[in-house]
PDB file of C-alpha atoms in Angstrom:
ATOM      1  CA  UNK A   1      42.717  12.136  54.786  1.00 59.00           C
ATOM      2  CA  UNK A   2      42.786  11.230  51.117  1.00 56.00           C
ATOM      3  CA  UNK A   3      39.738  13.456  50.077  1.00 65.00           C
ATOM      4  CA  UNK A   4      42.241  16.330  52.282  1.00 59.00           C
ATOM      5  CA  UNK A   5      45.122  15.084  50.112  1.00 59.00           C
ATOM      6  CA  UNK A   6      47.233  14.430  53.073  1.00 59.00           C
ATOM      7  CA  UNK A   7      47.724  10.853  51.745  1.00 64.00           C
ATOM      8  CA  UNK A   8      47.625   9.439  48.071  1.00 68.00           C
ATOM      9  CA  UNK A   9      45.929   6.590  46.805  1.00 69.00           C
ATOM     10  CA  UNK A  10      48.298   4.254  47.211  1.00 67.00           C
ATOM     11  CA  UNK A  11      48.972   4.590  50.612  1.00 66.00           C
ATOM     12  CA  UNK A  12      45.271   4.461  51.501  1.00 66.00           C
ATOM     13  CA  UNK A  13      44.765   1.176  49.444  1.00 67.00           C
ATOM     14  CA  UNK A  14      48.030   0.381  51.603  1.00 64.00           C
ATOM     15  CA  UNK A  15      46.884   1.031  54.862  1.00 63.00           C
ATOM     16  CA  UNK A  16      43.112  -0.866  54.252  1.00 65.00           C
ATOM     17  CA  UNK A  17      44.787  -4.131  52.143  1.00 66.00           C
ATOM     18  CA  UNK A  18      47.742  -4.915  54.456  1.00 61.00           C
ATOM     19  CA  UNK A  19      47.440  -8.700  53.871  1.00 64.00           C
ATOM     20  CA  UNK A  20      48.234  -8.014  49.618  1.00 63.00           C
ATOM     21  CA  UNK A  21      51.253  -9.444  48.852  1.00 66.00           C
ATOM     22  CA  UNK A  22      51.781  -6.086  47.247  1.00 66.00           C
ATOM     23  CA  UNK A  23      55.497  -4.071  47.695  1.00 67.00           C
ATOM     24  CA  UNK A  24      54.702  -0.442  47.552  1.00 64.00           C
ATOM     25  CA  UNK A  25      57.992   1.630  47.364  1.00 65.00           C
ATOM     26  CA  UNK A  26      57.758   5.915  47.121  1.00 64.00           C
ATOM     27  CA  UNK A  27      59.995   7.926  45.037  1.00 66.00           C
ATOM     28  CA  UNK A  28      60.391  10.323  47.091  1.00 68.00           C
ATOM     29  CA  UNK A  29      63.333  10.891  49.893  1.00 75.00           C
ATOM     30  CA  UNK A  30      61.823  10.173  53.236  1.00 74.00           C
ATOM     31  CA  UNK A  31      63.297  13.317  55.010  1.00 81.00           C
ATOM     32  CA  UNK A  32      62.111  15.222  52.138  1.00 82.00           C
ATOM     33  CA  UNK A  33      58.565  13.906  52.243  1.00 75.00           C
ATOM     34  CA  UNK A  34      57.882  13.960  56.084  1.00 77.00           C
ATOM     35  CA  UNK A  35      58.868  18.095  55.831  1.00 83.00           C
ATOM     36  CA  UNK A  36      56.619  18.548  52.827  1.00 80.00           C
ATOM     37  CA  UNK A  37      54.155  16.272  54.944  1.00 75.00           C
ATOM     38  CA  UNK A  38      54.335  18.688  58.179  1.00 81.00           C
ATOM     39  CA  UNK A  39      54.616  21.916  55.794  1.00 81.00           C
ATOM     40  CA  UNK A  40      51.141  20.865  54.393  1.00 76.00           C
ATOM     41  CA  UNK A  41      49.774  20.133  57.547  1.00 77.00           C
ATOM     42  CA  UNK A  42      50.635  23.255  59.026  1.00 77.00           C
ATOM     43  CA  UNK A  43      49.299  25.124  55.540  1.00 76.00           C
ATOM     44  CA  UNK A  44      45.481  23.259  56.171  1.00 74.00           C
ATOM     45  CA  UNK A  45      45.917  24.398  59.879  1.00 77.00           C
ATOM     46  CA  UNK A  46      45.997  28.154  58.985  1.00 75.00           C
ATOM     47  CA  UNK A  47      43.998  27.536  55.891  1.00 74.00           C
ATOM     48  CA  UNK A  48      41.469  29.930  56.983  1.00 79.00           C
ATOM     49  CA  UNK A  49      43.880  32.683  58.388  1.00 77.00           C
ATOM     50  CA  UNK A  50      45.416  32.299  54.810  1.00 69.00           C
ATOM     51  CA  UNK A  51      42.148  32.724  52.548  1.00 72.00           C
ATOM     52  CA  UNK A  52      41.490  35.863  54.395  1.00 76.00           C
ATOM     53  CA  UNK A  53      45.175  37.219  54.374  1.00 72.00           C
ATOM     54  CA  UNK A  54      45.069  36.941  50.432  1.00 69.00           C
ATOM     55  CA  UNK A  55      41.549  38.183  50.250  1.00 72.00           C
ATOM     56  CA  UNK A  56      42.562  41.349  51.901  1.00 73.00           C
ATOM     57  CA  UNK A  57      45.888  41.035  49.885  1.00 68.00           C
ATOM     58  CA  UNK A  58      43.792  40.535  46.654  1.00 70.00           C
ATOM     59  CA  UNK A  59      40.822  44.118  47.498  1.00 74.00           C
ATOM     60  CA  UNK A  60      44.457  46.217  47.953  1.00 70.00           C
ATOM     61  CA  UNK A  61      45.743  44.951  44.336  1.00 68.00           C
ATOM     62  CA  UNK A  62      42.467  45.816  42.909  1.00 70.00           C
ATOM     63  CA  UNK A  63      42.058  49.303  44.255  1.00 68.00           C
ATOM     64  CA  UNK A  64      45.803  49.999  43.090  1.00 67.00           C
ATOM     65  CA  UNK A  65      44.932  48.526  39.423  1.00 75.00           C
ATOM     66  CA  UNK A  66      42.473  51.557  39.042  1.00 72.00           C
ATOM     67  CA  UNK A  67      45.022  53.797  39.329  1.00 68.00           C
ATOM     68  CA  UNK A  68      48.205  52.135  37.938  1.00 71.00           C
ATOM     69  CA  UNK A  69      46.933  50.112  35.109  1.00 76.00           C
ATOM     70  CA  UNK A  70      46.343  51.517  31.396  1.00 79.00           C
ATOM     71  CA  UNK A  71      43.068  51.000  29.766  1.00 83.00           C
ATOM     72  CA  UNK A  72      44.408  48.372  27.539  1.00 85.00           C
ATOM     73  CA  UNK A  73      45.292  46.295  30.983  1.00 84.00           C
ATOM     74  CA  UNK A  74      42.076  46.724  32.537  1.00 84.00           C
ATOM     75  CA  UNK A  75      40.380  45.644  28.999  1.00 89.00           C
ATOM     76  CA  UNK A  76      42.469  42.804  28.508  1.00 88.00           C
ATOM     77  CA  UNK A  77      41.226  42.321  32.367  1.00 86.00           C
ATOM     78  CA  UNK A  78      37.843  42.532  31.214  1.00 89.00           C
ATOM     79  CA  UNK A  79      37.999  39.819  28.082  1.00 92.00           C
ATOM     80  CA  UNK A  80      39.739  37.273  30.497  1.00 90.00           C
ATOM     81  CA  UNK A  81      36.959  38.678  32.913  1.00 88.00           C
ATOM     82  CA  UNK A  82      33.836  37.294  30.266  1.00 92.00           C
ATOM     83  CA  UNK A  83      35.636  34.610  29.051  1.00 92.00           C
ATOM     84  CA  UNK A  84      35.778  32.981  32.402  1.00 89.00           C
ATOM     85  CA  UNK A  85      31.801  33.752  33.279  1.00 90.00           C
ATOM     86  CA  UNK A  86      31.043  32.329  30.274  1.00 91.00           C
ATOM     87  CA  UNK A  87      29.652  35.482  28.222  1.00 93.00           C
ATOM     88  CA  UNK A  88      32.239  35.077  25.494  1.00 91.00           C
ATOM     89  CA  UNK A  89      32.815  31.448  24.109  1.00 90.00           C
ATOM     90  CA  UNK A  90      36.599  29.625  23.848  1.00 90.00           C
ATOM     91  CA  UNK A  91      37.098  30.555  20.035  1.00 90.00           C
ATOM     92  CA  UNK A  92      36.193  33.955  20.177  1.00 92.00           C
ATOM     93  CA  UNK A  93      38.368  34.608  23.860  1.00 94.00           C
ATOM     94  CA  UNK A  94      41.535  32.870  21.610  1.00 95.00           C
ATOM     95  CA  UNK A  95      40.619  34.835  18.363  1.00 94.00           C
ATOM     96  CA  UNK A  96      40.849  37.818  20.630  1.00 94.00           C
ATOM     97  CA  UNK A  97      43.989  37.341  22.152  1.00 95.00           C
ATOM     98  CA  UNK A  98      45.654  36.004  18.965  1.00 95.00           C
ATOM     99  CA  UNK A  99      44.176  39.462  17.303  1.00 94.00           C
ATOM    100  CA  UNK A 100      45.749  41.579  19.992  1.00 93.00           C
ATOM    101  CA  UNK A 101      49.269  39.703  19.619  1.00 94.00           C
ATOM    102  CA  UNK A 102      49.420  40.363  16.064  1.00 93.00           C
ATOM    103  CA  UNK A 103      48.458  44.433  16.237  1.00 92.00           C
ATOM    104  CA  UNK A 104      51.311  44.674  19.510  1.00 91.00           C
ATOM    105  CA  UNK A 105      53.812  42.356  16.889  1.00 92.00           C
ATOM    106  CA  UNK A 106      54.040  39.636  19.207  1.00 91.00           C
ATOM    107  CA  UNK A 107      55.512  36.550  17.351  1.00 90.00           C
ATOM    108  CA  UNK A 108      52.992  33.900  17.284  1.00 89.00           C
ATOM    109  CA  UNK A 109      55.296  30.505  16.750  1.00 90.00           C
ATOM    110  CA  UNK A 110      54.723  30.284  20.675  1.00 88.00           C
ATOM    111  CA  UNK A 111      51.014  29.253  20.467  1.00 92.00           C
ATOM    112  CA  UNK A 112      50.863  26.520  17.905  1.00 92.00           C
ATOM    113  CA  UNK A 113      47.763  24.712  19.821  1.00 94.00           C
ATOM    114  CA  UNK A 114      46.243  28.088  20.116  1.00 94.00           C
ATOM    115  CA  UNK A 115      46.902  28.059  16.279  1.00 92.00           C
ATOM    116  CA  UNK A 116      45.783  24.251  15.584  1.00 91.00           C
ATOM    117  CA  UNK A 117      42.875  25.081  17.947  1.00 92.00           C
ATOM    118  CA  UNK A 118      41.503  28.186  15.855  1.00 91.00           C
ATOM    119  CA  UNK A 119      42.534  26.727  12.447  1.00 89.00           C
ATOM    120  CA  UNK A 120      39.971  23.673  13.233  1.00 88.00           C
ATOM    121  CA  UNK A 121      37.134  25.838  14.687  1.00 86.00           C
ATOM    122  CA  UNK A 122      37.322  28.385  11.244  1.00 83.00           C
ATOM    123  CA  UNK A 123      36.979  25.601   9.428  1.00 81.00           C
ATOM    124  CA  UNK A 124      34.703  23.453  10.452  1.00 84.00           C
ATOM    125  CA  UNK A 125      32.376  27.079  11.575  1.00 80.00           C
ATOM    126  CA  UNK A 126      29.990  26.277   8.676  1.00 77.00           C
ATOM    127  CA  UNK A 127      29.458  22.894   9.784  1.00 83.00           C
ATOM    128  CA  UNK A 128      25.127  22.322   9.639  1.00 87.00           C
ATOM    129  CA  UNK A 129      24.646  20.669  12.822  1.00 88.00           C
ATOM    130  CA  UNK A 130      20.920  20.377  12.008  1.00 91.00           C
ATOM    131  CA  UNK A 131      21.853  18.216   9.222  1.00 93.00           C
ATOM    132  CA  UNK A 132      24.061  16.506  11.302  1.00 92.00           C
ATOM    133  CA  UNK A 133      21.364  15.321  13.655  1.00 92.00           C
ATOM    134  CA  UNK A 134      18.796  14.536  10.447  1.00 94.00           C
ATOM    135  CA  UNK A 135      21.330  12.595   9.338  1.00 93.00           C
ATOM    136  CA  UNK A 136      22.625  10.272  12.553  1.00 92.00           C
ATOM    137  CA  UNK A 137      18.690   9.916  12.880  1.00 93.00           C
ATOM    138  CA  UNK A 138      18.537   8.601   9.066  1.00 93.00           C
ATOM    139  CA  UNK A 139      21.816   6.177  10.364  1.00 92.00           C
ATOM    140  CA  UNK A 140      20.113   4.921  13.222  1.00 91.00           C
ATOM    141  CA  UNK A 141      17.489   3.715  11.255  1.00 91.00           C
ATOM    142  CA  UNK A 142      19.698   1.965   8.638  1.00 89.00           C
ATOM    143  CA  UNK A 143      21.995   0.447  11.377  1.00 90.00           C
ATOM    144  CA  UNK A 144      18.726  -0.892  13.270  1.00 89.00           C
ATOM    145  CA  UNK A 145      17.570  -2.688  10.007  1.00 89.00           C
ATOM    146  CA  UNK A 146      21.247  -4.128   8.998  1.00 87.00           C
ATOM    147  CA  UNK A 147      22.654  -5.187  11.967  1.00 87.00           C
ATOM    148  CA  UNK A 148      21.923  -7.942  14.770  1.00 89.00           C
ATOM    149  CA  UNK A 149      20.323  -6.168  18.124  1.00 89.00           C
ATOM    150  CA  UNK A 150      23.136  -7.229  20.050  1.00 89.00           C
ATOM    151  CA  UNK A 151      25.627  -5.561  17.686  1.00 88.00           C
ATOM    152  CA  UNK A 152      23.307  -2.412  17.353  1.00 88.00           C
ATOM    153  CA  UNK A 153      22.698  -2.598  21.400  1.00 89.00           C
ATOM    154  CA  UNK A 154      26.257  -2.362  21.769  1.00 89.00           C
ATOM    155  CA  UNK A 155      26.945   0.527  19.420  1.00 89.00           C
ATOM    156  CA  UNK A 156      23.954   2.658  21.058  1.00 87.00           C
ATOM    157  CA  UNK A 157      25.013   1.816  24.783  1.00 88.00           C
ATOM    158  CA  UNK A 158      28.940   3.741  23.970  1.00 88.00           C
ATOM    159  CA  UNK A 159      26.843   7.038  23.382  1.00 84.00           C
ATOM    160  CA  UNK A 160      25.757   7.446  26.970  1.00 82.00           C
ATOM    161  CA  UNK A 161      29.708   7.290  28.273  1.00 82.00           C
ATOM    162  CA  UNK A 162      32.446   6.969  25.280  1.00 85.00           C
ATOM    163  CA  UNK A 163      30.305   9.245  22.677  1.00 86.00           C
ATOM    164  CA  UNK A 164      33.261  10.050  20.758  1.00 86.00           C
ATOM    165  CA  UNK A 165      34.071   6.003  20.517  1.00 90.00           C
ATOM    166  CA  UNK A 166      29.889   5.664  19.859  1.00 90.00           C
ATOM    167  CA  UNK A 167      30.739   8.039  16.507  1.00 91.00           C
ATOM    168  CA  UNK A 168      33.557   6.047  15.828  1.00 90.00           C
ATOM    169  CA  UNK A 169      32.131   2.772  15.294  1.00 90.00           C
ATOM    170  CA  UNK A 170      29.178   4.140  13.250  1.00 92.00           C
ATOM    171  CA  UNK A 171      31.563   5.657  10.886  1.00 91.00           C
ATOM    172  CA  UNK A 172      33.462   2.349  10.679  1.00 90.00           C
ATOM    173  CA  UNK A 173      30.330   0.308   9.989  1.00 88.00           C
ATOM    174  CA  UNK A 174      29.261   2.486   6.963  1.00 89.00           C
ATOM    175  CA  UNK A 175      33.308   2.452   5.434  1.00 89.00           C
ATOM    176  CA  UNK A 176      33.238  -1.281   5.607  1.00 88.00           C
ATOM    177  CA  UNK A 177      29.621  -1.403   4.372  1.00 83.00           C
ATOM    178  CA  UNK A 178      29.915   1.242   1.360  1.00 75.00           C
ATOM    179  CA  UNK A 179      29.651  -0.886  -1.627  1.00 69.00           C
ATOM    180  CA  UNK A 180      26.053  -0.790  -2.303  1.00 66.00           C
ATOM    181  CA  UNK A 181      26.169   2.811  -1.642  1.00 73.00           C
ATOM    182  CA  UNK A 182      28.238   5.670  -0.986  1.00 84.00           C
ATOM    183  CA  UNK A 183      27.442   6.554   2.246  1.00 88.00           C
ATOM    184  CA  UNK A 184      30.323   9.285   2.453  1.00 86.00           C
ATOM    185  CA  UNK A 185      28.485  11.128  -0.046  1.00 87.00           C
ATOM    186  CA  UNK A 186      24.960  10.612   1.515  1.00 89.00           C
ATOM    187  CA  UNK A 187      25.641  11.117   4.488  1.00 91.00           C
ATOM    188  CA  UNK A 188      28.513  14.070   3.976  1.00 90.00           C
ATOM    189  CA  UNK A 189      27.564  15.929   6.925  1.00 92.00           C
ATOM    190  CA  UNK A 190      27.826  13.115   9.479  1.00 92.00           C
ATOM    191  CA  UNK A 191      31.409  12.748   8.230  1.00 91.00           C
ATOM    192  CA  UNK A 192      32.426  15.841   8.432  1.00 90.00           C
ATOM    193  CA  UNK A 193      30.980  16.103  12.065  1.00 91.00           C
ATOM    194  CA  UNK A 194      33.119  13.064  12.984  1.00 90.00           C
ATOM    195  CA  UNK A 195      36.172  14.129  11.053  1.00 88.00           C
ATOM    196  CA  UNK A 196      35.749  17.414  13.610  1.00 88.00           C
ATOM    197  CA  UNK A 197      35.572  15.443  16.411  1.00 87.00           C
ATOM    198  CA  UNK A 198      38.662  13.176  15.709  1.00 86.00           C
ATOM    199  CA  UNK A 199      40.692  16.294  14.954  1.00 87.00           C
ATOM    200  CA  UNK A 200      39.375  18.342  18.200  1.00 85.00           C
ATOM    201  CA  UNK A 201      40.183  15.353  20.579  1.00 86.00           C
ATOM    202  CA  UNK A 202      43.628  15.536  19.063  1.00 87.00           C
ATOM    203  CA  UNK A 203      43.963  18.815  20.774  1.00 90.00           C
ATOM    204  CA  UNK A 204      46.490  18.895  23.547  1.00 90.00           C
ATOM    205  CA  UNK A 205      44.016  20.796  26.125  1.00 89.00           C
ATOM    206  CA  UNK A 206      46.993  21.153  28.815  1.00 90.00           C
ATOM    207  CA  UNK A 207      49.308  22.641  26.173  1.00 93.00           C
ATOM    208  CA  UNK A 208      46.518  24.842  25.111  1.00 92.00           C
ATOM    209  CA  UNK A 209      45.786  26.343  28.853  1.00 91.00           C
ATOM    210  CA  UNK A 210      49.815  26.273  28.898  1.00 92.00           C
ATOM    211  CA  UNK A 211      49.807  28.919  25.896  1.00 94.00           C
ATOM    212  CA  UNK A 212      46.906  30.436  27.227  1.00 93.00           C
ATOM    213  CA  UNK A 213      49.039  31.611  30.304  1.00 90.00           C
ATOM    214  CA  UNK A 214      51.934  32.813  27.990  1.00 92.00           C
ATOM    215  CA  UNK A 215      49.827  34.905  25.441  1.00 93.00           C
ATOM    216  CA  UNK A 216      48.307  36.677  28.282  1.00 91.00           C
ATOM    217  CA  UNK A 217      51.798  36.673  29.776  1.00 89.00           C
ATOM    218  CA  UNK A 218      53.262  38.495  26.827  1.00 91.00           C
ATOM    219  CA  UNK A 219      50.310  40.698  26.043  1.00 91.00           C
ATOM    220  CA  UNK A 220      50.143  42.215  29.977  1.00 88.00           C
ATOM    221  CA  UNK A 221      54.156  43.085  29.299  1.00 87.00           C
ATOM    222  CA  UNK A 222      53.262  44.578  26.371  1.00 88.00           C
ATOM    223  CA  UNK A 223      50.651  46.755  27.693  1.00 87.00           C
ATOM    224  CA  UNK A 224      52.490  47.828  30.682  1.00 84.00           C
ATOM    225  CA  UNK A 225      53.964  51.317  30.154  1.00 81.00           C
ATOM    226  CA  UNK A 226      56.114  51.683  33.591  1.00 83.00           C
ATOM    227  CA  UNK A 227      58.014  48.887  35.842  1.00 84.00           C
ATOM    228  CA  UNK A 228      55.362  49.766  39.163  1.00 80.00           C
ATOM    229  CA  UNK A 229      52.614  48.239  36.457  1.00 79.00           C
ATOM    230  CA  UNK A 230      54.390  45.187  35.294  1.00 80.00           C
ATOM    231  CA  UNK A 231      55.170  44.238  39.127  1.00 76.00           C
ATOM    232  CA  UNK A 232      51.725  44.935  39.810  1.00 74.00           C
ATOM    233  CA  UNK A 233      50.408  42.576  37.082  1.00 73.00           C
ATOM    234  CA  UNK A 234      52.318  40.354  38.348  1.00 73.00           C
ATOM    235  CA  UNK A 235      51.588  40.146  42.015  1.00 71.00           C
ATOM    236  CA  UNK A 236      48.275  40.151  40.920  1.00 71.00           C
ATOM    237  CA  UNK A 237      48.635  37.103  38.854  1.00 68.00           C
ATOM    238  CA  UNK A 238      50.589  35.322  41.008  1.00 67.00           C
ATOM    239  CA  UNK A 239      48.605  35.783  44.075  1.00 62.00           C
ATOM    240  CA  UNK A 240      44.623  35.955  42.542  1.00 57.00           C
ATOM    241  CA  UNK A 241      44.986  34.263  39.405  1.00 57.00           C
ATOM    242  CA  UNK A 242      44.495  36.969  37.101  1.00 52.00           C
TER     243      UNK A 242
END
């Protein structure tokens, strides 16, 4: 039932640990929660009936989109198509729709991760990750000869699970150990690599899919050219995603 989703982790740690002096209290309404409850019980029972219902749903969409949709729908349809088999990359599919916003004068203050996220990727786009590598390598070797095994154990072991922390503490171990030598200027492309890092796991990645959704929003309005397309966009969103 919990890998279904018909009960939440709580409850299940509930159910098996009865003896834990442990007060678990819900926030939802109980009326409210056993009708959801029986709702999604009765959605898993015709889960089947359902898949194929918006299958068929989903082929008669598709058929009408030849026929409705202008090309600039069905290539927009196409980009989102590539981006999401993998045949175009994330900056690019962003760079696109960013491109197309600005040539159909849609305001861009809306997508300001969208923004953040293409601002960092331009310019860190020169960034020699060759050197990068050459470099860590020429670390490792330094950090093996000045510090304890334990300590040096401890900093290699974080770059199997927590690699951005593993960058992290290499980066702090050469600031606090630059006196002899400037290892900011040795070892420049390291810390630019870890300065790109910092500023990419900064990224909010659920605003960015958020904005994602509204740029395509806005773009598919501004491509239809009659009301039977725009509903059609829609229902075809709505129902396959798309």
């Amino acid at each position: 039932m919990l890998t279904d989703g018909k009960i939440t982790g709580a409850e299940y740690f509930g159910i098996f640990n009865k003896n834990e002096k442990i007060n678990f209290k819900g926030l939802e309404e109980e009326n409210i929660y056993k009708e959801n409850f029986i709702i999604l019980s009765k959605i898993y029972e015709n889960r089947i009936l359902l898949e194929n219902k918006i299958f068929d749903i989903s082929s008669v969409l598709n058929d009408a989109k030849t026929f409705v949709c202008s090309f600039a729908v069905k290539s927009l349809d196409e980009l989102v198509d590539c981006y999401k088999k993998g045949y175009i990359s994330q900056s690019k599919y962003f760079s696109y729709l960013v491109s197309l916003s600005k040539k159909r004068n849609i305001p861009l203050f809306k997508y300001k991760t969208i923004r953040k996220y293409l601002d960092l990727e331009k310019y860190y786009k020169d960034l020699n990750f060759n050197k990068v590598k050459k470099e860590l390598f020429d670390i490792n070797i330094v950090l093996a000869d000045k510090m304890t095994y334990h300590k040096y154990s401890k900093i290699k072991e974080l770059n199997k699970n927590y690699p951005l922390q593993y960058y992290k503490e290499i980066k702090k171990y050469l600031d606090d150990n630059s006196s002899d030598e400037n290892y900011g200027k040795k070892y420049k492309n390291f810390y630019i690599f870890c300065d790109y890092l910092q500023n990419k796991n900064d990224i909010d990645l659920v605003q960015l899919l958020n904005e994602e959704q509204i740029i395509l929003t806005d773009l598919y309005s501004s491509f239809s050219q009659t009301l039977t397309e725009k509903n059609l966009i829609f229902l075809r969103r709505f129902i396959i995603k798309k």
